[in-house]
CSV table of N, CA and C in Angstrom, one decimal:
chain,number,residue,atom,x,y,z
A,135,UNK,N,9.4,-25.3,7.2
A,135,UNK,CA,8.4,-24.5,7.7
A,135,UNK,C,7.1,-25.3,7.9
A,136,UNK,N,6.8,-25.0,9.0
A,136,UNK,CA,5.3,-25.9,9.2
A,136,UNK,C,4.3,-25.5,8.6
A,137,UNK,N,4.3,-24.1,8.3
A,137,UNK,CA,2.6,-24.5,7.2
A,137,UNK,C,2.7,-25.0,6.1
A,138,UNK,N,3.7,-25.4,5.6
A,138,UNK,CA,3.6,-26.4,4.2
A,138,UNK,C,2.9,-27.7,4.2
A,139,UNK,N,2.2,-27.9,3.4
A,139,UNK,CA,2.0,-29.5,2.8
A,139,UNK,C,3.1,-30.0,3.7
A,140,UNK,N,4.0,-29.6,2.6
A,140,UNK,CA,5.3,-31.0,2.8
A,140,UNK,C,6.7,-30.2,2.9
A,141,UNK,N,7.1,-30.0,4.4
A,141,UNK,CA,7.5,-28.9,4.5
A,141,UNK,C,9.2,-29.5,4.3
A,142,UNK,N,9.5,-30.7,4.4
A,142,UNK,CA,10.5,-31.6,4.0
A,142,UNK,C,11.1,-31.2,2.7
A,143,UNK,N,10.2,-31.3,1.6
A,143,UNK,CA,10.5,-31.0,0.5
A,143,UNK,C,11.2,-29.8,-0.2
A,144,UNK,N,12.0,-29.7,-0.7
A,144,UNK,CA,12.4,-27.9,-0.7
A,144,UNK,C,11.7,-27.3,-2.2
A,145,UNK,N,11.7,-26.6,-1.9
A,145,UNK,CA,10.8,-25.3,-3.0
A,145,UNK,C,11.6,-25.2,-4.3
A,146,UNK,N,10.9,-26.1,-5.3
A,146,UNK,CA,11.8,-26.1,-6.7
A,146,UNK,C,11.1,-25.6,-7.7
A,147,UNK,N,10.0,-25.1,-7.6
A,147,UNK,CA,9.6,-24.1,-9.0
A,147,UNK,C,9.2,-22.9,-8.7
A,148,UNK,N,8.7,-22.2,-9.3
A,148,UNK,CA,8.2,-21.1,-9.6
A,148,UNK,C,7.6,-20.3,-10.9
A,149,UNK,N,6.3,-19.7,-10.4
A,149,UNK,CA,5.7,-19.1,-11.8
A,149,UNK,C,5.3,-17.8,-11.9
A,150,UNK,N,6.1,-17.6,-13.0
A,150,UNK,CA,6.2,-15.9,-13.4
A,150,UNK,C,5.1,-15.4,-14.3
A,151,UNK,N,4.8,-14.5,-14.2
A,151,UNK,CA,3.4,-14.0,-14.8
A,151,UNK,C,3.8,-13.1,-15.6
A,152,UNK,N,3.7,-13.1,-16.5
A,152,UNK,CA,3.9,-11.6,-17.7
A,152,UNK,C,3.0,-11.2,-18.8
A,153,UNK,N,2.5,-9.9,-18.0
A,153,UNK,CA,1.3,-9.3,-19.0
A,153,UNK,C,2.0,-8.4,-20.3
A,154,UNK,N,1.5,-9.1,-21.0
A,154,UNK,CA,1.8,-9.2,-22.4
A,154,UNK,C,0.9,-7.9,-22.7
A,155,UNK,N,0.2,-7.6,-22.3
A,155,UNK,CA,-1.0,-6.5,-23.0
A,155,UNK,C,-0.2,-5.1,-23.6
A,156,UNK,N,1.0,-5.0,-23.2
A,156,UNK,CA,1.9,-3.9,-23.8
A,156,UNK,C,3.3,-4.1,-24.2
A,157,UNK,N,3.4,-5.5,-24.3
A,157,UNK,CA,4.7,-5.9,-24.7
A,157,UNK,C,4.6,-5.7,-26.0
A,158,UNK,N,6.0,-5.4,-27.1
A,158,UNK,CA,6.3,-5.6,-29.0
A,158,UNK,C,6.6,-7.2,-28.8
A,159,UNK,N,6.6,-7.4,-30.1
A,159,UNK,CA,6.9,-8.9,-30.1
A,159,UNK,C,8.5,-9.1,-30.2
A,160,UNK,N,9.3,-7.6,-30.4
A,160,UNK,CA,10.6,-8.1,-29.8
A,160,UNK,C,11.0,-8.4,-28.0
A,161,UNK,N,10.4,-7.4,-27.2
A,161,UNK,CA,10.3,-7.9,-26.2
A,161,UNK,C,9.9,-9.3,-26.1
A,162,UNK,N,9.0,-9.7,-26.5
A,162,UNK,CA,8.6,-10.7,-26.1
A,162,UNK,C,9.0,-12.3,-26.6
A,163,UNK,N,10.1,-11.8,-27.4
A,163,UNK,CA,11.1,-13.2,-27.8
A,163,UNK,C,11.8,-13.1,-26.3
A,164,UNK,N,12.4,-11.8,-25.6
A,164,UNK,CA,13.4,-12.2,-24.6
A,164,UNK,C,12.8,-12.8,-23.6
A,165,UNK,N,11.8,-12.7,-23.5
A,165,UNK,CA,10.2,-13.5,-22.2
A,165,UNK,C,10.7,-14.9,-22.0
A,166,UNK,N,11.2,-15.5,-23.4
A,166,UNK,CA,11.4,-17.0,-23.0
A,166,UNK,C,12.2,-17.3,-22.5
A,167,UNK,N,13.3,-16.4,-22.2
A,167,UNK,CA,14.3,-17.2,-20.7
A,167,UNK,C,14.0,-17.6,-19.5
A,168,UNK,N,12.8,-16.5,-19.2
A,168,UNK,CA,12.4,-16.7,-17.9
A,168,UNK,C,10.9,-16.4,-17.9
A,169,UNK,N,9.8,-16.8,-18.6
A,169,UNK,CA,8.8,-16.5,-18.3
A,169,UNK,C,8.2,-18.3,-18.3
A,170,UNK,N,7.1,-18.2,-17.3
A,170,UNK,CA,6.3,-19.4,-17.5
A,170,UNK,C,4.7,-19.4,-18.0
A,171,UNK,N,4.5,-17.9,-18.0
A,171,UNK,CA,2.6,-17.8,-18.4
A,171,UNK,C,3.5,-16.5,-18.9
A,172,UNK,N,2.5,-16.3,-20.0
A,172,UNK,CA,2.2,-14.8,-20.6
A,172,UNK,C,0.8,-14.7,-20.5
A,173,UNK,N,0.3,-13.3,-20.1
A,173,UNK,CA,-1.2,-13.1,-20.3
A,173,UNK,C,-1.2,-12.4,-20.8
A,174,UNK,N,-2.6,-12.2,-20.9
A,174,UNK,CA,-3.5,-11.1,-21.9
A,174,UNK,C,-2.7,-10.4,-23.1
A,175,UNK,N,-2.5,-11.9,-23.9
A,175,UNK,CA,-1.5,-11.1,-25.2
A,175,UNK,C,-2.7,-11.0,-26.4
A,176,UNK,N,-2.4,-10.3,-27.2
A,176,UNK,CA,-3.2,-9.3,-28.3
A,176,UNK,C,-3.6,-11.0,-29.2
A,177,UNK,N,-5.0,-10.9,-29.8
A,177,UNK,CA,-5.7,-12.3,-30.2
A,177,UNK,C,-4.4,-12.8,-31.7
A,178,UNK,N,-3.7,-12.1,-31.8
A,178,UNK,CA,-2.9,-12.6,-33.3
A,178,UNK,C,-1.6,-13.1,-32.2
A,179,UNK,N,-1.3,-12.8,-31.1
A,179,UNK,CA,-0.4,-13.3,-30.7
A,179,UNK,C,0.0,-14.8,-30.3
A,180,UNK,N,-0.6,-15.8,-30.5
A,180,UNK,CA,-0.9,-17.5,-29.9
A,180,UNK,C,-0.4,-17.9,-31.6
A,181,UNK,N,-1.0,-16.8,-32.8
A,181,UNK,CA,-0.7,-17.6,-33.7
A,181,UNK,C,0.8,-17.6,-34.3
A,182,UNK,N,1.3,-16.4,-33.7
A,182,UNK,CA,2.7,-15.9,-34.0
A,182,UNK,C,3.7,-17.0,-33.3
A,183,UNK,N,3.3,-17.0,-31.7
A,183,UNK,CA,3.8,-17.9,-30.6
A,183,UNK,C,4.0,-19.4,-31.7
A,184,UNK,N,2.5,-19.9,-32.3
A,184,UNK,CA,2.4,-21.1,-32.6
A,184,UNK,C,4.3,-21.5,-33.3
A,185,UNK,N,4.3,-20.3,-34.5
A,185,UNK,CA,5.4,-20.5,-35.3
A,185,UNK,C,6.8,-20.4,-34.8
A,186,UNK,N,6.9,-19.2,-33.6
A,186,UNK,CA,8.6,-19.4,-33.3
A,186,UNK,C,8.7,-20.2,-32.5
A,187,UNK,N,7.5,-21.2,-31.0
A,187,UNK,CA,8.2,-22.0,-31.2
A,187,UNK,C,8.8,-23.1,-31.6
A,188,UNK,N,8.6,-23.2,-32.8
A,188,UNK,CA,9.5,-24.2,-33.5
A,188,UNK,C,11.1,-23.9,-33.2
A,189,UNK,N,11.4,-22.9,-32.9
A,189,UNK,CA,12.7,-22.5,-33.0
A,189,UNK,C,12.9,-22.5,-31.2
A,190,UNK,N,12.3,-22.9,-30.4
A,190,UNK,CA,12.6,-22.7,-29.0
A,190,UNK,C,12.8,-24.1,-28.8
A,191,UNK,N,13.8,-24.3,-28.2
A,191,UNK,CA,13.6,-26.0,-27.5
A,191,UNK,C,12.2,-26.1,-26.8
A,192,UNK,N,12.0,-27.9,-27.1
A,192,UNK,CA,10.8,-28.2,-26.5
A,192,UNK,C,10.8,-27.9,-25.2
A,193,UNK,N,11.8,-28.5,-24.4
A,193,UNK,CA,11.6,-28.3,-23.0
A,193,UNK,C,11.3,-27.0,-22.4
A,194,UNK,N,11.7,-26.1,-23.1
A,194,UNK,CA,11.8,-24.9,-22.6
A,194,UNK,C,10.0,-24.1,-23.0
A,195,UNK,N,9.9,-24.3,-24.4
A,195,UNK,CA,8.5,-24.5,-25.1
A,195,UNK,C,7.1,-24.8,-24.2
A,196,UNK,N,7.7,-26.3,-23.6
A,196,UNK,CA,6.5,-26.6,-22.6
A,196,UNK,C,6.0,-26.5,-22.1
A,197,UNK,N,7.2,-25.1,-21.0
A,197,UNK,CA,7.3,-24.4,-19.9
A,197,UNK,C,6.3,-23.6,-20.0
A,198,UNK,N,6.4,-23.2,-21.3
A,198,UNK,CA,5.7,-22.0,-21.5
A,198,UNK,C,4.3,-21.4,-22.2
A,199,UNK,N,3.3,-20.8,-21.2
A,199,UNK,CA,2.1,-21.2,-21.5
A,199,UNK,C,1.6,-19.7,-22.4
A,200,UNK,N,1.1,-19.1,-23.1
A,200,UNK,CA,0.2,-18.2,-24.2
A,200,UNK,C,-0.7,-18.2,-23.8
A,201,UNK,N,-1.9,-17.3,-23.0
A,201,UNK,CA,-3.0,-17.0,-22.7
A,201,UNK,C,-3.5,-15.8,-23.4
A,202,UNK,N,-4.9,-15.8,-23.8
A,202,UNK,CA,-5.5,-14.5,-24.6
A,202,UNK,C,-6.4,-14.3,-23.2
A,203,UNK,N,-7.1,-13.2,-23.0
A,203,UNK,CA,-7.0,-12.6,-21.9
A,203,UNK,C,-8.6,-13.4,-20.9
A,204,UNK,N,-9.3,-14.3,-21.9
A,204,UNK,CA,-10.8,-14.7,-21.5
A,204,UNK,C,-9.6,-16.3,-20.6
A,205,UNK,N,-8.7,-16.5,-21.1
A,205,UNK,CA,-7.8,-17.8,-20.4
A,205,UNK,C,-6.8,-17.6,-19.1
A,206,UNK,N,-6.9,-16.2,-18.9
A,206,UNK,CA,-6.0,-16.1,-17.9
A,206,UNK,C,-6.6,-16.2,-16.7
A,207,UNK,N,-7.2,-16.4,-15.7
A,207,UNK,CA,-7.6,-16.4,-14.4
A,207,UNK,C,-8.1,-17.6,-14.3
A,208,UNK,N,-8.6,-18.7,-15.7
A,208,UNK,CA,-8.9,-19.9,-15.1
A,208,UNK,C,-7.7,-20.8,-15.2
A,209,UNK,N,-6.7,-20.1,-15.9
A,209,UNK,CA,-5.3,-20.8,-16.0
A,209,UNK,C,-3.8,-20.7,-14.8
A,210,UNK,N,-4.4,-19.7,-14.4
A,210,UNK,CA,-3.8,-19.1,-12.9
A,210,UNK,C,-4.2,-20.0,-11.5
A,211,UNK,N,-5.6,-19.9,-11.9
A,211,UNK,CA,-6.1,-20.8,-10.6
A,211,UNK,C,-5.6,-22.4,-10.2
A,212,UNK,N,-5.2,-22.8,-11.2
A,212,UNK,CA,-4.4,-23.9,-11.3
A,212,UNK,C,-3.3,-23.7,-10.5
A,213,UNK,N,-2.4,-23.1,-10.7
A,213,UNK,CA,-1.2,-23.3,-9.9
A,213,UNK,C,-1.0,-22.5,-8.6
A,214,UNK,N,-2.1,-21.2,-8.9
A,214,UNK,CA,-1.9,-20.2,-7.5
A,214,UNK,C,-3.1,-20.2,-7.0
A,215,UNK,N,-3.5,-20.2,-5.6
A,215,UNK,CA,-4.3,-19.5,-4.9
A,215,UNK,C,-4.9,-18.2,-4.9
A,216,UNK,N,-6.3,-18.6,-5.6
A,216,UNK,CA,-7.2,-16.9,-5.7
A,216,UNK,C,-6.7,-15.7,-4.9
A,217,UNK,N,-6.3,-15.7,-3.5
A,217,UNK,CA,-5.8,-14.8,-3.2
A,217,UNK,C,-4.3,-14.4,-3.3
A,218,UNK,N,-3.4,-15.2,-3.8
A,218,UNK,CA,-2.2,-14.8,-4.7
A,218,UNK,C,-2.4,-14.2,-6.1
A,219,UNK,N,-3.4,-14.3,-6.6
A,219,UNK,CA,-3.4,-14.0,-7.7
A,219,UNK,C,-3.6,-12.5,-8.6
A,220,UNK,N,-3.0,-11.5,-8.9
A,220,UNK,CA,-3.3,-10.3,-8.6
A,220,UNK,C,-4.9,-9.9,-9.3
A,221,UNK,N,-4.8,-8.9,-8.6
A,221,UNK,CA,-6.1,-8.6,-9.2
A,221,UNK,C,-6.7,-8.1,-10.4
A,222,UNK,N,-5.8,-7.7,-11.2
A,222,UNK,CA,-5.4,-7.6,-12.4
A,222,UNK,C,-6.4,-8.5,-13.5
A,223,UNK,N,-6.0,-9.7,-12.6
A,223,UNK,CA,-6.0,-11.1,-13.3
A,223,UNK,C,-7.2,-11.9,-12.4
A,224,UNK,N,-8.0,-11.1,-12.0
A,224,UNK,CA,-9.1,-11.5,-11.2
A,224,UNK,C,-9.3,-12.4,-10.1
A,225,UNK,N,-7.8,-12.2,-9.5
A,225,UNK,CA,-7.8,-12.7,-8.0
A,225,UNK,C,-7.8,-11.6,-7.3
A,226,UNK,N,-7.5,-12.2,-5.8
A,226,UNK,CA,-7.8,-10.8,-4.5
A,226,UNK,C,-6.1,-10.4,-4.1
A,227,UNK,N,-5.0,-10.7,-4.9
A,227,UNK,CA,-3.6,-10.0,-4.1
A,227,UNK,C,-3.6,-8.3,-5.2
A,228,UNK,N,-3.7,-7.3,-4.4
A,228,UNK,CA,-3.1,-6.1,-4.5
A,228,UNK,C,-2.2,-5.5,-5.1
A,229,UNK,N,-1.4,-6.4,-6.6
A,229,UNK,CA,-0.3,-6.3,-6.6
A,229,UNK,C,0.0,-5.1,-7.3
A,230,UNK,N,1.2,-4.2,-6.9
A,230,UNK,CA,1.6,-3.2,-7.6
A,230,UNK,C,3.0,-3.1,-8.4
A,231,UNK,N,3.7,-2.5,-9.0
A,231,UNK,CA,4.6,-2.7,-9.4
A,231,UNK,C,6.0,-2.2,-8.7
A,232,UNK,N,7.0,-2.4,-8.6
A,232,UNK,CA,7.6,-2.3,-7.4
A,232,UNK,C,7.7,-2.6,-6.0
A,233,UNK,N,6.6,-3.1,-5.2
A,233,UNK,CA,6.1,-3.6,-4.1
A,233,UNK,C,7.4,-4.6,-4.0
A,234,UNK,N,7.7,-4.0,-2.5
A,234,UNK,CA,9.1,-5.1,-2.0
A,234,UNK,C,8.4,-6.4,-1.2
A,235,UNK,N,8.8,-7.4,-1.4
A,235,UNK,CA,8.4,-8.6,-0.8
A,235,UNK,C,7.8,-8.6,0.5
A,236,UNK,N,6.4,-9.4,0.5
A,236,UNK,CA,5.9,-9.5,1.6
A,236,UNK,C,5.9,-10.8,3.0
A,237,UNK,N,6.8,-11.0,3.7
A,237,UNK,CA,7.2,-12.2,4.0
A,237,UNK,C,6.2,-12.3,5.1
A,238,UNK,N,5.6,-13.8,4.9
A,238,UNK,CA,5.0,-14.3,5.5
A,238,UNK,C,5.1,-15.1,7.1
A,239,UNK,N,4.3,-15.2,7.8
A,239,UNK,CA,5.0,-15.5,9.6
A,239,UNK,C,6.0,-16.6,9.1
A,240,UNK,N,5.7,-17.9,8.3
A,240,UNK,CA,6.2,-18.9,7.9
A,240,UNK,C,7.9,-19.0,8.1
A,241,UNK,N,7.9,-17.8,7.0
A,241,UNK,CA,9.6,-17.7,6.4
A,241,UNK,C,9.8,-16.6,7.5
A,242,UNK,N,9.5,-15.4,7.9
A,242,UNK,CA,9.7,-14.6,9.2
A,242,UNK,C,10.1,-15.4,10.1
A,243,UNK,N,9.7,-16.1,10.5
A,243,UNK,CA,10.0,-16.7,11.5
A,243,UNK,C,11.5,-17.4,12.3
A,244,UNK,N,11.9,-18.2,11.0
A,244,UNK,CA,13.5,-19.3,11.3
A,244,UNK,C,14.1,-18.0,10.8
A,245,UNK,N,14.0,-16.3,10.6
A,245,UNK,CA,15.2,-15.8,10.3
A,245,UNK,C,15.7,-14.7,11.2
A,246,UNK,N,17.0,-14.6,11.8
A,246,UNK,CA,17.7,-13.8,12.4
A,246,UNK,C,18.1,-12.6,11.5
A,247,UNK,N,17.4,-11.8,11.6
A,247,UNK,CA,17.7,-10.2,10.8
A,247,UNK,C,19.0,-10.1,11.5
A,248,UNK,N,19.6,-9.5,10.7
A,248,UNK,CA,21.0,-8.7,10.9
A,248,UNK,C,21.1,-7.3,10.7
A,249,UNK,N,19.9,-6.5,10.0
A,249,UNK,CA,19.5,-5.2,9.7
A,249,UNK,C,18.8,-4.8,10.4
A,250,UNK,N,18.3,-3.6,10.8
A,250,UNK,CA,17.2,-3.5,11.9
A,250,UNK,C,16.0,-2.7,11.6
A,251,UNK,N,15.9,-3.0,10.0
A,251,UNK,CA,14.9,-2.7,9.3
A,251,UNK,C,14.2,-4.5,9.4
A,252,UNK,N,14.3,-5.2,9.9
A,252,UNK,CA,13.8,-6.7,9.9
A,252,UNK,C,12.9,-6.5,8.4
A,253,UNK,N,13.6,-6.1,6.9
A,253,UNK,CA,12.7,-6.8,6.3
A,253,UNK,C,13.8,-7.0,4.5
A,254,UNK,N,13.2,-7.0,3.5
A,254,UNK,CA,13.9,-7.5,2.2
A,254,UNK,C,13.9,-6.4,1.6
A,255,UNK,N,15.4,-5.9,1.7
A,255,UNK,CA,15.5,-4.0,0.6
A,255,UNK,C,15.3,-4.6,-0.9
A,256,UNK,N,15.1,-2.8,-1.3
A,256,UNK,CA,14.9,-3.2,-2.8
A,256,UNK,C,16.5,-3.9,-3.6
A,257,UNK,N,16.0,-4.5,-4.9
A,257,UNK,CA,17.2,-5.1,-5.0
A,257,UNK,C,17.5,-6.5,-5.1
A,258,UNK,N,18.6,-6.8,-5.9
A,258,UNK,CA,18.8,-8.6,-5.5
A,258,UNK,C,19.5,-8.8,-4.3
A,259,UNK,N,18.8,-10.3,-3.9
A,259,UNK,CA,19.4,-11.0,-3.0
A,259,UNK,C,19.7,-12.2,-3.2
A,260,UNK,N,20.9,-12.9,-2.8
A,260,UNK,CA,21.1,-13.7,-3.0
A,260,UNK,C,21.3,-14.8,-1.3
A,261,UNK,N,20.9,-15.8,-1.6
A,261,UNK,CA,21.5,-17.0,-0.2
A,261,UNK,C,22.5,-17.7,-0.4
A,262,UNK,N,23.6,-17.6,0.6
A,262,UNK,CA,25.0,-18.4,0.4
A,262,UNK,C,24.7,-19.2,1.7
A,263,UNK,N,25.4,-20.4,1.8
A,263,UNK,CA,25.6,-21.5,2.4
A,263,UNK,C,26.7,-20.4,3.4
A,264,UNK,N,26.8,-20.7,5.0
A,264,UNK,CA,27.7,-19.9,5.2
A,264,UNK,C,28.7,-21.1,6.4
A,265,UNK,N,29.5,-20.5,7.3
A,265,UNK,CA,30.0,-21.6,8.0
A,265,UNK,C,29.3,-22.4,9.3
A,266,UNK,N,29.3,-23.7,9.2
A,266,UNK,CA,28.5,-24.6,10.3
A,266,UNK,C,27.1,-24.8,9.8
A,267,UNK,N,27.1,-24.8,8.2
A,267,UNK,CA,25.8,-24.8,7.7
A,267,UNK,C,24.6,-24.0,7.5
A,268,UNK,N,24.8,-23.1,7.6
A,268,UNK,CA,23.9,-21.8,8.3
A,268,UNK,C,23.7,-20.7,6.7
A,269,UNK,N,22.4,-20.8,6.5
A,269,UNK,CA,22.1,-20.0,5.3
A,269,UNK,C,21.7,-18.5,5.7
A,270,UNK,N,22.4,-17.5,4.5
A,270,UNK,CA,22.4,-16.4,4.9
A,270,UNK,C,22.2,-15.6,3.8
A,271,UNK,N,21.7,-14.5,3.6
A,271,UNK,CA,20.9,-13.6,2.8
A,271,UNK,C,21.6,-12.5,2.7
A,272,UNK,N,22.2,-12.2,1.2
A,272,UNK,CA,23.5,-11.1,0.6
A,272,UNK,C,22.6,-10.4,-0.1
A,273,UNK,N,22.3,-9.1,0.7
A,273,UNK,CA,21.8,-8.2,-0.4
A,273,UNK,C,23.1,-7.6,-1.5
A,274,UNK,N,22.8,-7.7,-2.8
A,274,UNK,CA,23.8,-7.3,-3.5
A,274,UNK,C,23.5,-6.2,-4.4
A,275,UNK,N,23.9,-6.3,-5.2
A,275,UNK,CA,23.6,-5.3,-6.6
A,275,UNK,C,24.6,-3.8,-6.2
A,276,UNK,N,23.9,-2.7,-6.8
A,276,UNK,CA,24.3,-1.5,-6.8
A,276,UNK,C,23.4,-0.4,-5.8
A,277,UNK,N,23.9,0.4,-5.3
A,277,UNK,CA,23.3,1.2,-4.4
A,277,UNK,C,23.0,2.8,-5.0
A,278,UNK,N,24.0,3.2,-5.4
A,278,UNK,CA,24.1,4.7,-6.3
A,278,UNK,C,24.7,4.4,-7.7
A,279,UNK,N,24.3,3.6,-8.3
A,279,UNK,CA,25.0,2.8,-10.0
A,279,UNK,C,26.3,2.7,-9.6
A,280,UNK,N,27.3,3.3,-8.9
A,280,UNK,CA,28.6,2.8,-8.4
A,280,UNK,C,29.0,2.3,-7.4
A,281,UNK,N,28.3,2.1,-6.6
A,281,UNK,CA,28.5,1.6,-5.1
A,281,UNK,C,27.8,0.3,-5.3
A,282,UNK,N,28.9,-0.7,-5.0
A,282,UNK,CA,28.3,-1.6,-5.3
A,282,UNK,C,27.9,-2.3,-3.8
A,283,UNK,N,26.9,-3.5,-3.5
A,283,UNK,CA,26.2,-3.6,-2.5
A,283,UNK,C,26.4,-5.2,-2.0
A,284,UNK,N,27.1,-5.4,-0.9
A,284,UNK,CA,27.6,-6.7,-0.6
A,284,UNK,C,26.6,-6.8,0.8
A,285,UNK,N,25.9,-7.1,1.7
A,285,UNK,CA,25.6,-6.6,2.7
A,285,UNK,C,24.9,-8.0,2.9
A,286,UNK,N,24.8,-8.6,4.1
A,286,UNK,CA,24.4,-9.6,5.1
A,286,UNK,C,23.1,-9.0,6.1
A,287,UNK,N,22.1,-9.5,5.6
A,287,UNK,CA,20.7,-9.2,5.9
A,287,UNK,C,19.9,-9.8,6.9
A,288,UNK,N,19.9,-10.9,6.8
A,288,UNK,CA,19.7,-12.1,7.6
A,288,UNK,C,20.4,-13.3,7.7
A,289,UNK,N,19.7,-14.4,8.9
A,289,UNK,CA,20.3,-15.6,8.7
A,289,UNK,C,19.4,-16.7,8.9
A,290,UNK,N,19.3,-17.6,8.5
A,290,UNK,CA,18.4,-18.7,8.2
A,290,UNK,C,18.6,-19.9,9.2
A,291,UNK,N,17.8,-20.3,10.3
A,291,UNK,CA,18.5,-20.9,11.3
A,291,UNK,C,17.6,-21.6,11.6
């Protein structure tokens, strides 16, 4: 994609945001598989964090950042752009909860919809390598809890 930096490079991180402001602290042991920032957690919560983890691997530990709620928007700014940043968290993105992905001209662009909704249902998706090299977009999951959902969305070209 040409508006990247470095558009050669492929896209290997990502940072997940989790407002902590209504999480229990059992939720918030399962946070560590996949969380990279917690915000706006309750002022006794950094000292709780300090102690378990000792019990988290470090790698995984380092990943992961504790913000009380006066740290979160200058600790955001770091990795995301003000205007990604929701507003919540005192940037300018709109974000709501359930909001289906908003795809950009960038990634619009190289993809051949196969649905004629040209856009990303709710739901997981996944990308499989397909034949002659050609990347392609499997909406999956469940449709009515029993219908399960195999479906070819786009294609990456």
């Amino acid at each position: 994609m040409d508006d990247r930096l470095t558009p050669s490079t492929p896209v290997s991180n990502a940072v997940y945001i989790v407002d902590a402001s209504v999480v229990s602290l059992k939720q918030a042991w399962n946070l560590i598989d996949f969380a990279q920032e917690v915000c706006n957690v309750p002022s006794y919560f950094s000292t709780i964090w300090s102690i378990f983890k000792k019990w988290v691997g470090p790698v995984t530990a380092a990943k992961l950042l504790v913000l009380q709620q006066s740290e979160v928007y200058t600790t955001l700014e770091k990795y995301i752009d003000k205007e990604n940043i929701p507003t919540k968290f005192g940037g300018g993105f709109a974000f709501q909860n359930g909001m289906l992905p908003d795809l950009d001209h960038g990634i619009r662009q190289p993809l051949q919809w196969t649905t004629p909704s040209e856009c990303i249902p709710p739901g997981p998706v996944k990308w499989m390598q397909a034949d002659g090299g050609k990347r392609i977009a499997i909406a999956t999951g469940s449709v009515d809890k029993n219908v399960l959902r195999n479906v070819e969305i786009a294609a990456l070209c």
